[in-house]
Amino acid sequence: MYLYNAHTHIFTTKCIPENFLGKGLIRIISIPLINKLMLKLLRQILPSESDFLSKYANFLAIGSNKNQDAVYQDLVNSYDDACRFVVLTLDMDHMGAGRAEVNYNTQLYEVLQLKLKYMQQMLPFVSVDPRRGNAQELLNLVKLYIEEYGFTGIKLYPALGFYPFDPNLDLVHQYAEANEIPLMTHCTKAGVYYKGDTLSEQQIWPKNLDGVQLPENDHSDSTHMKNRDFKNFFTDPDNYRQVLSKYPKLKICIAHYGGSTEIERFLGRGKKKKQINELGNFYKKTRDLLEDTNFPNVYTDVSYTLAANSIFPELIADIQNPVLRDNILFGTDYFMTIIEKNERQLVSDFRAAIDPKDFSQIANTNVKSYLNSTFFKA
Amino acid sequence: MFDLPVLDFTISIVFVFFLFSLFAAALLELVNTVRKRRARILRDALDKVMNDPQNKNFAELIYNHPIIEASRKDPDSLPSYISAENFATALIAVITEQGRQVKIGMNVTNTAQEVKSDTTPPGTPIEQFRAGLKTLEPSSFQQLMVSLSQFVNDLGQLEKKLITWYNGYMDRVSGWFKRKSHKILMLLSAVVVIGCYVDFFHLASEFWNNDKLRTQIVQSAVATVENGQKPNDPTQLNNIQGQQVTNIDSLKSEIRNRYNAAEEVYDDIMKKNLPVGWKVAGKKWCWDDGCLYTWESKNGFFGELWNKIKLFFNHIGGVILNLLALLISILAISRGAPFWFDTLNKLVNLRSSGKKPQVAPEK
Ligand SMILES: [Zn+2]
């Protein structure tokens, strides 16, 4: 019996566009010597491993690995069980941060080479961004990777500057629904986001929506917002209601279960942080989608969120809740989580808290039914 | 027959410039190694042409090709040199690979994924290359490849074209490297001149007035020319002196070597008792009514500051002259060690009449 990690990343700092952190900084952190010196230095001067900076250094050390293969091997080496890993690619070519040394095409090409190498173990998802091409071109890209190259699913990352109901994604959604192909979408108020200086009309509110019911109001009043706040409009879990109203059987994982901060907030425990763009509670919205019987194939995963031990009781209660039980997936969000804990620690802490039966439910049964499609049988 | 004090004077000055430019060069080598400048500019230059937004970053792909990968034993390092032949071989392989068609699907029992088919287009190697090239979206890199491969009949001819292109491009890259290096060298020369206080006017007056010192320096200069080799030019891209940095440990030892080399040059200079150093600065920045060089705290901070400002403007002519003396040294030293070696060589040969000018060994 395999253990499935439904949410991992293996891209390197070279895949990140040059203006994302500033070219200079990427250069510096990409110099392994500097990185290793920094790690050493940080480990010496910082009191404990739990300190943020030393974790940040760990993060950089993994991200600045020469290639995706090395990052992947680091992941695999963190597990003793027989595992399979969903590897999510990420199209960062359109996030308004310039070009990357490893652009998306190169990233995909490298992942395909890795798929050939780790045929059974690695389950890559192809990332689509509606700004890459028109609906047909995007469908062609997805079909190529799913039907020819054995990729298992489709990855969306709306925070990079688009809405999941963008008309260019329409054919992809239709195809995914018809073939039960899983979609994975990032859905928290944290994470990387669109860096461009201006918002296009499509970003303010998509036009030419064919058959998709949208609320009246667009976001033209909010264009003054900082990108980090505006991006929540892109990520809002309710956006998927528009997609699902047209494709109700669509198999989609609203990843991260809102994020641990939103769970804390929902429970009234979180820090009351002032937010301009609240848009409601993402945990609540995600859970509402899971509970909605009109959309039987909506999933969420515990990736990244499982780094917060404080919310284990609630997370586990949800996993044991019969309404939600079948639709929560195990995933870690490696290597984003390295900032919190190393992968081995992350998984062992979580497994120590959860009943093995529950764990097997989310790490095997659920992920398998999520991944199974016309073209793939887990 | 040219054994004139003027010639000896000139040789002395040139020799000092040569020595300090050697030191600056050693520091530039250190900077080059620490910053991995050669490896970085090579990669940047290839990215510039081959990081194709419509397609892939072919620079990344050729760097991961076994033939280039082999030149870096540690996966963390970038090669600081790629031969034109290896470049051509790797690029042809990478483009040809684009024509490869793989199909992955479930096996018949629907239990595991497998490679259903893995084919390369049929034909001669050049036809396979063209088939790979055909899969590329139109882009400036794709056009470059099309134009280079248009009228060739086989891979050998294509390889030659790629080699010519690469060499031509590398010439341009060397130009970029050189220009950037000169800027850094200028900065390092300033560090050397100020750090060792190399005052051109002071040097000149010492060499002019002190016959014993001049004779001694000229002897040393002659010995250097006769025994020495033309120094390497660290502003040249291709000057890698076999220092293939392959892993962290060898990079560390490489940096240590570079540091030791610079220190050695410095110690050599200091042994020669040249009229340089901060004792010179002490003389230069002091007048009858006070020193700009020292700070008398007994006057109180603002009192002393006022004294200094007065002193500065009273001797503005001297201040400007001192700065000019340093500036001349900086500009001279940043001309680089090979230039001063050649000049010194000519002058020394001129001095020893009848002796044929020695041809500096090319490296
Ligand atoms: Zn993620």
XYZ file of C-alpha atoms and ligand atoms in Angstrom:
742
model
C 0.000 0.000 0.000
C 1.428 3.287 -1.057
C 1.471 6.453 0.960
C 0.479 9.333 -1.309
C 1.713 12.865 -0.799
C -0.749 14.837 -2.912
C 1.049 18.171 -2.794
C 4.767 18.771 -3.353
C 6.959 21.173 -5.317
C 10.414 20.533 -6.673
C 11.201 23.661 -8.674
C 14.448 25.483 -7.925
C 15.347 29.135 -7.452
C 16.303 29.103 -11.122
C 12.609 28.604 -11.952
C 11.689 31.792 -10.113
C 11.528 34.880 -12.344
C 14.410 37.267 -11.880
C 12.435 40.213 -10.499
C 10.593 38.140 -7.959
C 13.128 38.518 -5.216
C 15.363 40.813 -7.197
C 17.903 39.356 -9.545
C 20.757 40.212 -7.231
C 19.312 38.315 -4.313
C 18.558 35.251 -6.426
C 22.117 35.372 -7.683
C 23.491 35.553 -4.194
C 21.349 32.781 -2.789
C 22.059 30.665 -5.853
C 25.763 30.697 -5.028
C 26.016 27.469 -3.049
C 29.130 28.598 -1.241
C 27.392 31.678 0.102
C 24.398 29.592 0.955
C 26.427 27.033 2.822
C 28.410 29.708 4.617
C 25.174 31.448 5.512
C 23.701 28.223 6.852
C 26.780 27.559 8.900
C 26.846 31.089 10.216
C 23.151 31.087 11.025
C 23.420 27.767 12.812
C 26.234 29.142 14.918
C 24.748 32.464 15.859
C 21.139 31.426 16.239
C 20.139 29.768 19.493
C 18.048 26.934 18.095
C 17.002 25.114 14.982
C 13.484 26.384 15.438
C 14.495 29.900 14.617
C 12.938 31.393 11.521
C 16.181 32.546 9.931
C 17.869 29.203 10.072
C 14.779 27.629 8.519
C 14.830 30.253 5.865
C 18.391 29.248 5.169
C 17.255 25.617 4.889
C 14.632 26.704 2.424
C 17.196 28.496 0.315
C 19.564 25.567 0.537
C 16.943 23.252 -0.953
C 15.661 25.753 -3.490
C 19.129 26.541 -4.737
C 19.865 22.923 -5.522
C 21.217 22.695 -9.017
C 18.199 20.994 -10.516
C 14.749 19.651 -9.838
C 16.054 16.100 -9.636
C 18.146 16.987 -6.587
C 15.175 18.679 -4.902
C 13.031 15.644 -5.661
C 15.607 13.256 -4.244
C 15.729 15.301 -1.049
C 11.986 14.805 -0.832
C 12.095 11.077 -1.453
C 14.851 10.643 1.118
C 12.600 12.136 3.777
C 10.327 9.056 3.714
C 10.876 5.485 4.791
C 7.541 4.167 3.481
C 6.732 3.252 -0.082
C 5.533 6.583 -1.367
C 4.194 8.289 -4.415
C 4.441 12.013 -4.836
C 2.228 14.454 -6.668
C 4.697 16.977 -8.052
C 3.100 20.296 -8.927
C 4.770 22.309 -11.652
C 4.231 26.042 -11.669
C 3.948 28.401 -14.622
C 5.537 31.609 -13.338
C 6.132 33.154 -16.759
C 3.130 35.494 -16.467
C 3.363 36.697 -12.896
C 4.812 40.033 -13.932
C 8.271 39.394 -12.512
C 10.321 39.050 -15.674
C 11.864 35.913 -17.052
C 13.353 33.002 -15.185
C 16.544 31.142 -15.969
C 14.415 28.025 -16.139
C 11.222 29.188 -17.829
C 8.040 27.140 -17.664
C 8.709 25.181 -20.849
C 12.114 24.196 -19.531
C 10.674 23.335 -16.127
C 8.080 21.055 -17.765
C 10.704 19.463 -19.987
C 12.888 18.703 -16.978
C 9.938 17.269 -15.062
C 9.114 15.059 -18.034
C 12.673 13.678 -17.951
C 12.145 12.984 -14.246
C 8.818 11.305 -14.938
C 10.640 8.919 -17.264
C 13.160 8.282 -14.497
C 10.691 7.874 -11.604
C 7.821 6.465 -13.635
C 5.681 4.926 -10.863
C 6.761 7.123 -7.985
C 6.386 10.613 -9.407
C 2.959 11.909 -10.371
C 3.401 15.307 -11.984
C 0.661 17.881 -12.547
C 0.833 20.289 -15.475
C 0.301 23.911 -14.498
C -1.893 26.127 -16.696
C -2.139 29.893 -16.758
C -4.902 31.429 -18.924
C -2.440 34.082 -20.128
C -0.254 31.483 -21.850
C -2.595 31.068 -24.769
C -6.179 30.840 -25.923
C -8.581 28.173 -24.703
C -7.654 25.725 -27.452
C -3.906 26.161 -26.965
C -4.248 25.582 -23.246
C -6.330 22.491 -23.849
C -3.683 21.216 -26.269
C -0.970 21.735 -23.663
C -2.959 19.888 -21.018
C -3.883 17.043 -23.380
C -0.276 16.624 -24.461
C 0.985 16.281 -20.916
C -1.885 14.150 -19.642
C -2.402 11.818 -22.591
C 1.100 11.596 -24.044
C 3.432 12.262 -21.131
C 1.566 10.500 -18.349
C 1.049 13.544 -16.138
C -1.667 12.925 -13.597
C -3.439 16.228 -13.111
C -3.677 19.951 -13.649
C -2.363 22.699 -11.401
C -3.817 26.202 -11.067
C -2.242 29.015 -9.118
C -4.669 31.953 -9.465
C -2.733 34.208 -7.052
C -0.237 34.700 -9.877
C -2.820 36.952 -11.481
C -5.943 35.276 -12.901
C -9.389 34.011 -11.971
C -10.110 30.276 -12.141
C -13.229 31.114 -14.182
C -11.166 32.870 -16.840
C -12.780 31.975 -20.196
C -9.424 30.711 -21.481
C -9.638 27.894 -18.948
C -13.090 26.840 -20.037
C -12.048 24.014 -22.368
C -9.565 22.738 -19.805
C -12.290 22.529 -17.161
C -14.626 20.820 -19.583
C -11.953 18.279 -20.535
C -11.000 17.682 -16.914
C -14.611 17.097 -15.876
C -15.280 14.724 -18.755
C -12.185 12.646 -17.971
C -12.212 12.947 -14.179
C -8.784 14.547 -14.261
C -7.870 16.101 -10.910
C -7.239 19.830 -10.573
C -5.141 21.260 -7.786
C -5.459 24.906 -6.902
C -3.643 26.999 -4.356
C -6.100 28.680 -2.017
C -4.802 30.624 0.979
C -4.240 34.264 1.777
C -0.495 33.548 1.845
C 2.016 32.520 -0.776
C 3.507 34.086 -3.873
C 1.321 36.370 -5.946
C 1.150 38.546 -9.046
C 3.974 41.098 -9.103
C 3.028 43.226 -12.101
C 2.633 46.984 -11.893
C -0.697 47.137 -13.686
C -3.873 45.090 -13.759
C -5.337 44.071 -17.084
C -9.072 44.173 -17.738
C -9.155 40.404 -17.377
C -7.593 40.769 -13.955
C -10.063 43.390 -12.816
C -12.904 41.148 -13.953
C -12.916 38.614 -16.792
C -15.034 39.386 -19.845
C -16.605 37.110 -22.479
C -17.798 34.596 -19.977
C -19.807 32.055 -21.798
C -22.477 30.553 -19.604
C -20.664 31.311 -16.363
C -22.781 33.154 -13.823
C -20.824 35.970 -12.215
C -21.785 38.406 -9.512
C -22.497 41.897 -10.795
C -19.697 43.756 -9.114
C -16.241 43.737 -10.583
C -13.065 44.892 -8.814
C -12.507 48.182 -10.580
C -12.975 50.027 -7.271
C -10.149 48.033 -5.748
C -7.381 48.590 -8.281
C -5.615 50.934 -5.851
C -4.986 47.968 -3.555
C -1.539 46.537 -3.082
C -0.977 43.387 -5.127
C -0.704 41.326 -1.954
C -4.247 42.325 -1.011
C -5.755 42.323 -4.476
C -4.524 38.757 -5.063
C -7.132 37.502 -2.581
C -9.751 38.290 -5.224
C -7.979 35.772 -7.477
C -7.671 33.137 -4.736
C -11.131 33.417 -3.174
C -12.564 29.882 -2.803
C -15.961 31.209 -3.891
C -14.492 31.777 -7.358
C -14.776 28.023 -7.851
C -18.522 28.230 -7.394
C -18.623 29.951 -10.772
C -16.592 27.138 -12.332
C -18.502 24.403 -10.525
C -21.884 25.820 -11.477
C -20.930 25.015 -15.045
C -18.937 21.823 -14.357
C -20.448 20.412 -11.129
C -18.625 17.068 -11.372
C -15.222 18.744 -11.735
C -12.649 17.103 -9.495
C -10.834 19.925 -7.802
C -8.712 20.170 -4.678
C -8.936 23.577 -2.995
C -5.520 23.137 -1.420
C -4.406 24.023 2.112
C -7.900 23.996 3.673
C -7.853 27.762 3.988
C -4.530 27.749 5.809
C -3.849 27.358 9.523
C -4.191 31.097 10.150
C -7.725 31.073 8.798
C -8.597 28.013 10.859
C -7.302 29.777 13.977
C -9.319 32.848 13.051
C -12.426 30.787 12.475
C -12.015 29.304 15.938
C -11.623 32.793 17.341
C -8.091 32.045 18.454
C -6.175 33.867 15.787
C -4.552 37.222 16.118
C -7.083 39.823 15.099
C -5.110 41.227 12.241
C -6.528 44.115 10.315
C -7.121 43.152 6.729
C -8.331 45.394 3.953
C -9.422 42.551 1.796
C -11.006 40.081 4.162
C -13.334 38.313 1.717
C -14.601 36.121 4.504
C -12.880 33.151 6.047
C -11.167 30.900 3.522
C -11.345 27.871 5.806
C -15.082 28.324 6.192
C -15.568 28.893 2.483
C -13.509 25.828 1.601
C -15.429 23.698 4.060
C -18.745 24.975 2.702
C -17.647 23.849 -0.756
C -16.697 20.422 0.582
C -20.074 20.082 2.274
C -22.031 21.253 -0.778
C -23.750 18.163 -2.167
C -24.053 19.798 -5.601
C -20.297 19.441 -5.996
C -19.350 15.896 -4.996
C -15.767 16.056 -6.255
C -14.433 19.022 -4.328
C -11.444 18.115 -2.188
C -9.027 19.936 0.056
C -5.612 18.967 1.363
C -3.800 19.526 4.635
C -0.610 20.634 2.948
C 1.287 23.427 4.673
C -1.578 23.702 7.156
C -0.310 20.562 8.917
C 2.806 22.474 9.946
C 0.738 24.106 12.721
C 0.427 21.616 15.569
C -2.061 23.927 17.292
C -4.850 23.090 14.851
C -4.350 19.296 14.831
C -7.447 18.602 16.973
C -9.748 20.523 14.610
C -8.074 19.124 11.512
C -8.446 15.578 12.816
C -12.042 16.220 13.879
C -12.804 17.288 10.296
C -11.080 14.176 8.950
C -13.311 12.068 11.205
C -16.409 14.013 10.184
C -18.335 11.667 7.814
C -19.367 14.547 5.561
C -15.785 15.645 4.989
C -13.900 12.394 5.537
C -13.715 11.258 1.927
C -12.578 14.583 0.556
C -9.527 15.554 2.578
C -6.136 14.659 1.135
C -2.754 14.225 2.691
C -0.035 16.455 1.264
C 2.791 18.496 2.709
C 3.621 21.342 0.314
C 7.274 20.337 0.362
C 9.560 22.346 0.118
C 7.647 25.497 1.000
C 7.199 23.995 4.463
C 10.923 23.749 5.110
C 10.550 27.210 6.619
C 8.428 25.594 9.337
C 9.863 22.100 9.772
C 11.866 19.650 7.746
C 9.789 17.164 5.785
C 10.571 14.178 7.989
C 9.660 16.057 11.155
C 6.552 17.512 9.568
C 5.167 14.114 8.642
C 6.153 12.348 11.848
C 4.588 15.079 14.027
C 1.350 14.777 12.100
C 1.316 10.998 12.119
C 1.946 10.987 15.845
C -1.276 12.936 16.325
C -3.565 11.101 13.912
C -5.059 7.634 14.105
C -3.385 5.345 11.540
C -6.782 4.500 10.067
C -7.541 8.160 9.517
C -4.112 8.713 8.075
C -4.523 5.856 5.651
C -7.883 7.316 4.669
C -6.410 10.666 3.647
C -2.991 9.481 2.456
C -4.177 6.502 0.457
C -7.894 5.979 -0.126
C -8.795 9.602 -0.757
C -5.771 10.493 -2.852
C -6.310 7.426 -5.002
C -9.895 8.329 -5.789
C -8.794 11.914 -6.377
C -6.083 10.867 -8.840
C -7.986 8.216 -10.766
C -9.050 9.370 -14.192
C -9.643 8.081 -17.703
C -5.880 8.077 -18.199
C -4.541 7.128 -14.802
C -5.328 4.471 -12.232
C -3.675 4.800 -8.859
C 74.613 54.168 -24.815
C 71.274 55.252 -23.383
C 72.545 54.955 -19.854
C 71.087 58.284 -18.901
C 69.584 59.264 -15.562
C 66.369 60.141 -17.405
C 66.007 56.596 -18.694
C 66.777 55.094 -15.310
C 64.313 57.482 -13.763
C 61.624 56.371 -16.213
C 62.433 52.717 -15.673
C 62.099 53.175 -11.907
C 58.692 54.782 -12.239
C 57.471 52.187 -14.712
C 58.779 49.401 -12.523
C 56.811 50.680 -9.541
C 53.677 50.907 -11.676
C 54.350 47.383 -12.861
C 54.721 46.047 -9.330
C 51.524 47.625 -8.079
C 49.595 46.651 -11.193
C 50.696 43.084 -10.452
C 49.221 43.452 -7.003
C 45.983 44.884 -8.408
C 45.900 42.015 -10.915
C 46.288 39.482 -8.127
C 43.397 41.119 -6.312
C 41.295 41.004 -9.483
C 42.072 37.290 -9.801
C 40.879 36.904 -6.227
C 37.663 38.768 -7.017
C 37.199 36.716 -10.194
C 37.529 33.506 -8.222
C 35.355 34.496 -5.298
C 32.605 35.851 -7.517
C 33.092 33.075 -10.105
C 32.981 35.836 -12.658
C 34.088 33.791 -15.656
C 31.595 31.007 -15.082
C 28.839 33.508 -14.461
C 29.452 35.652 -17.539
C 29.653 32.558 -19.705
C 26.296 31.381 -18.437
C 24.766 34.869 -18.655
C 25.977 35.248 -22.215
C 24.532 31.895 -23.249
C 21.273 32.658 -21.449
C 21.065 35.893 -23.385
C 20.851 34.044 -26.685
C 19.473 30.675 -25.645
C 16.948 31.425 -22.883
C 14.140 31.421 -25.391
C 10.827 32.604 -23.929
C 8.893 30.942 -26.769
C 10.637 27.645 -26.193
C 13.082 26.486 -23.538
C 16.260 27.721 -22.006
C 18.640 25.722 -24.180
C 21.577 27.015 -22.154
C 20.110 25.222 -19.133
C 19.657 22.085 -21.214
C 23.189 22.050 -22.579
C 24.574 22.680 -19.093
C 22.739 19.540 -17.998
C 24.032 17.585 -20.989
C 26.523 14.913 -19.910
C 29.342 16.362 -21.981
C 29.151 19.729 -20.203
C 28.079 18.200 -16.909
C 31.307 16.206 -16.923
C 33.329 19.415 -16.773
C 31.814 20.154 -13.388
C 32.265 17.348 -10.942
C 30.232 19.132 -8.327
C 26.641 19.772 -9.360
C 26.729 23.148 -7.623
C 29.364 24.726 -9.801
C 29.141 26.220 -13.252
C 31.922 25.547 -15.719
C 34.079 28.608 -16.373
C 35.013 27.340 -19.798
C 33.155 25.424 -22.490
C 35.057 24.503 -25.612
C 33.444 25.340 -28.946
C 33.463 21.633 -29.854
C 31.675 20.586 -26.679
C 29.210 23.404 -27.100
C 28.379 22.292 -30.647
C 28.061 18.632 -29.680
C 25.804 19.367 -26.718
C 23.616 21.801 -28.616
C 23.107 19.408 -31.530
C 22.186 16.645 -29.090
C 19.781 18.882 -27.184
C 17.988 20.121 -30.313
C 17.837 16.630 -31.802
C 16.346 15.408 -28.522
C 13.421 17.805 -29.037
C 12.260 15.551 -31.861
C 12.050 12.547 -29.573
C 8.470 11.435 -29.053
C 7.542 9.705 -25.861
C 4.205 8.309 -24.931
C 3.480 7.267 -21.383
C 0.288 5.434 -20.475
C -1.208 2.725 -18.309
C -0.158 -0.866 -18.961
C -2.698 -3.411 -20.213
C -3.717 -4.495 -16.723
C -4.256 -0.862 -15.747
C -1.973 -1.270 -12.751
C 1.048 0.832 -13.594
C 2.251 3.490 -15.971
C 4.781 2.557 -18.599
C 6.507 3.950 -21.644
C 4.205 3.033 -24.516
C 6.504 4.279 -27.220
C 9.739 6.190 -27.447
C 10.720 7.160 -30.957
C 13.130 9.464 -32.655
C 12.271 10.617 -36.160
C 13.848 8.426 -38.840
C 16.613 9.630 -41.113
C 20.216 10.736 -41.082
C 21.525 12.592 -38.026
C 21.131 15.953 -39.773
C 17.544 15.073 -40.673
C 16.924 14.149 -37.062
C 18.408 17.464 -35.988
C 16.095 19.289 -38.388
C 13.118 17.320 -37.091
C 14.008 18.416 -33.574
C 14.383 22.006 -34.702
C 10.984 21.838 -36.383
C 9.293 21.325 -33.032
C 10.439 24.780 -31.874
C 8.072 27.737 -31.909
C 9.313 30.669 -33.997
C 11.751 32.774 -31.985
C 15.037 34.575 -32.485
C 16.963 31.555 -31.223
C 14.992 29.245 -33.485
C 15.745 31.550 -36.423
C 19.431 31.534 -35.548
C 19.427 27.736 -35.546
C 17.505 27.573 -38.803
C 19.908 29.931 -40.502
C 22.958 28.056 -39.216
C 21.622 24.695 -40.331
C 20.029 25.790 -43.590
C 22.672 24.888 -46.152
C 24.563 22.123 -44.417
C 24.554 18.544 -45.640
C 25.676 16.710 -42.548
C 26.308 17.097 -38.841
C 30.024 17.714 -39.441
C 29.248 20.831 -41.445
C 26.671 21.946 -38.913
C 29.178 21.448 -36.130
C 31.655 23.659 -37.960
C 29.062 26.387 -38.353
C 28.127 26.194 -34.693
C 31.791 26.330 -33.703
C 32.348 29.431 -35.828
C 29.264 31.061 -34.377
C 30.287 30.180 -30.821
C 33.819 31.465 -31.249
C 32.557 34.708 -32.731
C 30.086 35.109 -29.942
C 32.711 34.336 -27.320
C 34.857 37.133 -28.769
C 32.034 39.517 -28.016
C 31.592 38.013 -24.589
C 35.313 38.512 -23.953
C 34.778 42.163 -24.831
C 32.005 42.448 -22.244
C 34.114 40.691 -19.676
C 37.077 42.925 -20.397
C 35.099 46.146 -20.089
C 33.555 45.060 -16.819
C 36.917 43.834 -15.542
C 38.513 47.194 -16.310
C 35.978 48.910 -14.128
C 36.727 46.521 -11.288
C 40.448 46.857 -11.895
C 40.147 50.629 -11.645
C 38.431 50.248 -8.301
C 41.055 47.786 -7.073
C 43.829 50.106 -8.265
C 42.331 52.844 -6.147
C 42.287 50.462 -3.183
C 45.921 49.556 -3.802
C 47.055 53.155 -4.319
C 45.340 54.459 -1.233
C 46.093 51.378 0.862
C 49.817 51.459 0.010
C 49.850 55.215 -0.458
C 51.487 55.327 -3.876
C 52.025 59.052 -4.471
C 53.251 59.650 -7.996
C 54.906 63.013 -7.315
C 56.693 61.700 -4.254
C 57.936 58.680 -6.199
C 59.137 60.926 -8.992
C 61.026 63.274 -6.719
C 62.630 60.420 -4.787
C 63.755 58.640 -7.923
C 65.024 61.885 -9.407
C 66.998 62.986 -6.366
C 68.139 59.720 -4.797
C 70.764 58.165 -7.111
C 71.370 55.203 -4.855
C 67.690 54.304 -4.648
C 67.272 54.725 -8.390
C 70.226 52.461 -9.209
C 68.951 49.836 -6.826
C 65.433 49.899 -8.300
C 66.736 49.782 -11.872
C 68.806 46.705 -11.003
C 65.734 45.062 -9.607
C 63.741 46.039 -12.719
C 66.379 44.587 -15.056
C 66.414 41.358 -13.093
C 62.621 41.174 -13.253
C 62.560 41.623 -17.021
C 65.329 39.098 -17.595
C 63.872 36.411 -15.357
C 60.245 37.258 -15.608
C 57.424 36.216 -17.840
C 54.730 38.446 -19.123
C 52.050 38.300 -16.447
C 48.601 36.934 -17.114
C 45.847 39.381 -17.832
C 42.971 38.755 -15.439
C 40.683 40.936 -17.536
C 40.767 38.302 -20.279
C 37.921 35.808 -20.341
C 40.009 32.936 -21.652
C 42.697 33.309 -19.042
C 41.547 30.503 -16.854
C 44.948 29.053 -15.999
C 43.485 25.589 -15.641
C 41.628 26.586 -12.494
C 38.555 24.466 -13.205
C 36.741 25.008 -9.971
C 34.867 21.803 -9.422
C 33.626 21.750 -5.875
C 33.353 23.740 -2.714
C 36.604 22.466 -1.271
C 38.579 23.177 -4.367
C 36.904 26.571 -4.610
C 37.988 27.281 -1.070
C 41.547 26.216 -1.806
C 41.409 28.184 -5.039
C 40.416 31.290 -3.121
C 43.163 30.595 -0.609
C 45.685 30.245 -3.444
C 44.533 33.485 -4.985
C 44.774 35.177 -1.636
C 48.260 33.794 -1.027
C 49.352 34.884 -4.487
C 48.176 38.416 -3.809
C 49.903 38.404 -0.437
C 53.117 37.164 -2.003
C 53.090 39.978 -4.546
C 52.486 42.433 -1.749
C 55.354 41.072 0.377
C 57.668 41.227 -2.635
C 56.816 44.866 -3.171
C 57.327 45.726 0.458
C 60.790 44.106 0.481
C 61.975 46.606 -2.121
C 61.843 49.570 0.261
C 59.986 51.723 -2.209
C 59.183 55.305 -1.298
C 55.527 54.477 -0.716
C 53.319 53.817 2.287
C 51.571 55.812 4.931
C 54.794 57.351 6.198
C 54.762 59.217 2.881
C 51.188 60.254 3.472
C 52.274 61.674 6.829
C 54.736 63.973 5.093
C 52.363 64.922 2.312
C 49.436 65.992 4.426
C 51.401 68.016 6.981
C 52.336 71.679 6.783
C 53.959 74.157 9.188
C 50.595 75.118 10.607
C 49.322 71.587 11.141
C 48.538 68.153 9.791
C 45.445 67.051 7.893
C 46.694 63.553 8.534
C 46.248 63.503 12.294
C 43.452 64.289 14.658
C 44.123 66.300 17.826
C 41.255 65.452 20.110
C 42.423 67.908 22.781
C 40.892 70.751 20.745
C 37.469 69.219 21.035
C 35.658 67.694 18.102
C 34.302 70.890 16.559
C 37.427 72.907 17.330
C 39.572 70.334 15.591
C 37.119 70.038 12.728
C 37.317 73.811 12.263
C 41.138 73.626 12.324
C 41.051 70.970 9.645
C 38.688 72.938 7.460
C 40.937 76.012 7.769
C 44.009 73.917 7.055
C 42.275 72.334 4.080
C 41.483 75.668 2.481
C 44.827 77.267 3.399
C 46.580 74.508 1.552
C 43.972 73.802 -1.090
C 46.695 73.835 -3.744
C 48.675 71.171 -1.888
C 45.564 69.112 -1.274
C 44.668 69.123 -4.944
C 48.241 68.266 -5.867
C 48.250 65.320 -3.435
C 44.973 64.027 -4.795
C 46.276 64.447 -8.336
C 49.372 62.450 -7.400
C 47.175 59.599 -6.227
C 44.901 59.848 -9.245
C 47.833 59.553 -11.632
C 48.977 56.423 -9.803
C 45.479 54.935 -9.938
C 45.100 55.564 -13.667
C 48.578 54.220 -14.347
C 48.178 51.072 -12.282
C 44.796 50.300 -13.778
C 46.480 50.068 -17.200
C 47.291 46.538 -16.125
C 50.360 44.447 -15.483
C 50.900 43.155 -19.051
C 51.053 46.708 -20.395
C 53.616 47.790 -17.807
C 55.619 44.636 -18.315
C 55.872 45.346 -22.048
C 56.818 48.970 -21.425
C 59.411 47.965 -18.873
C 60.779 45.361 -21.241
C 61.232 47.934 -24.013
C 62.900 50.435 -21.704
C 65.287 47.902 -20.200
C 66.242 46.681 -23.646
C 66.785 50.237 -24.749
C 69.080 50.676 -21.778
C 71.212 47.646 -22.475
C 72.278 48.787 -25.923
C 72.970 46.194 -28.572
C 70.777 43.661 -26.916
C 67.808 42.717 -29.075
C 64.388 43.420 -27.620
C 63.169 40.298 -25.973
C 59.885 39.079 -27.314
C 57.484 38.574 -24.496
C 56.160 35.035 -24.458
C 52.543 34.988 -25.515
C 50.169 33.358 -23.136
Zn 1.846 24.388 -2.829
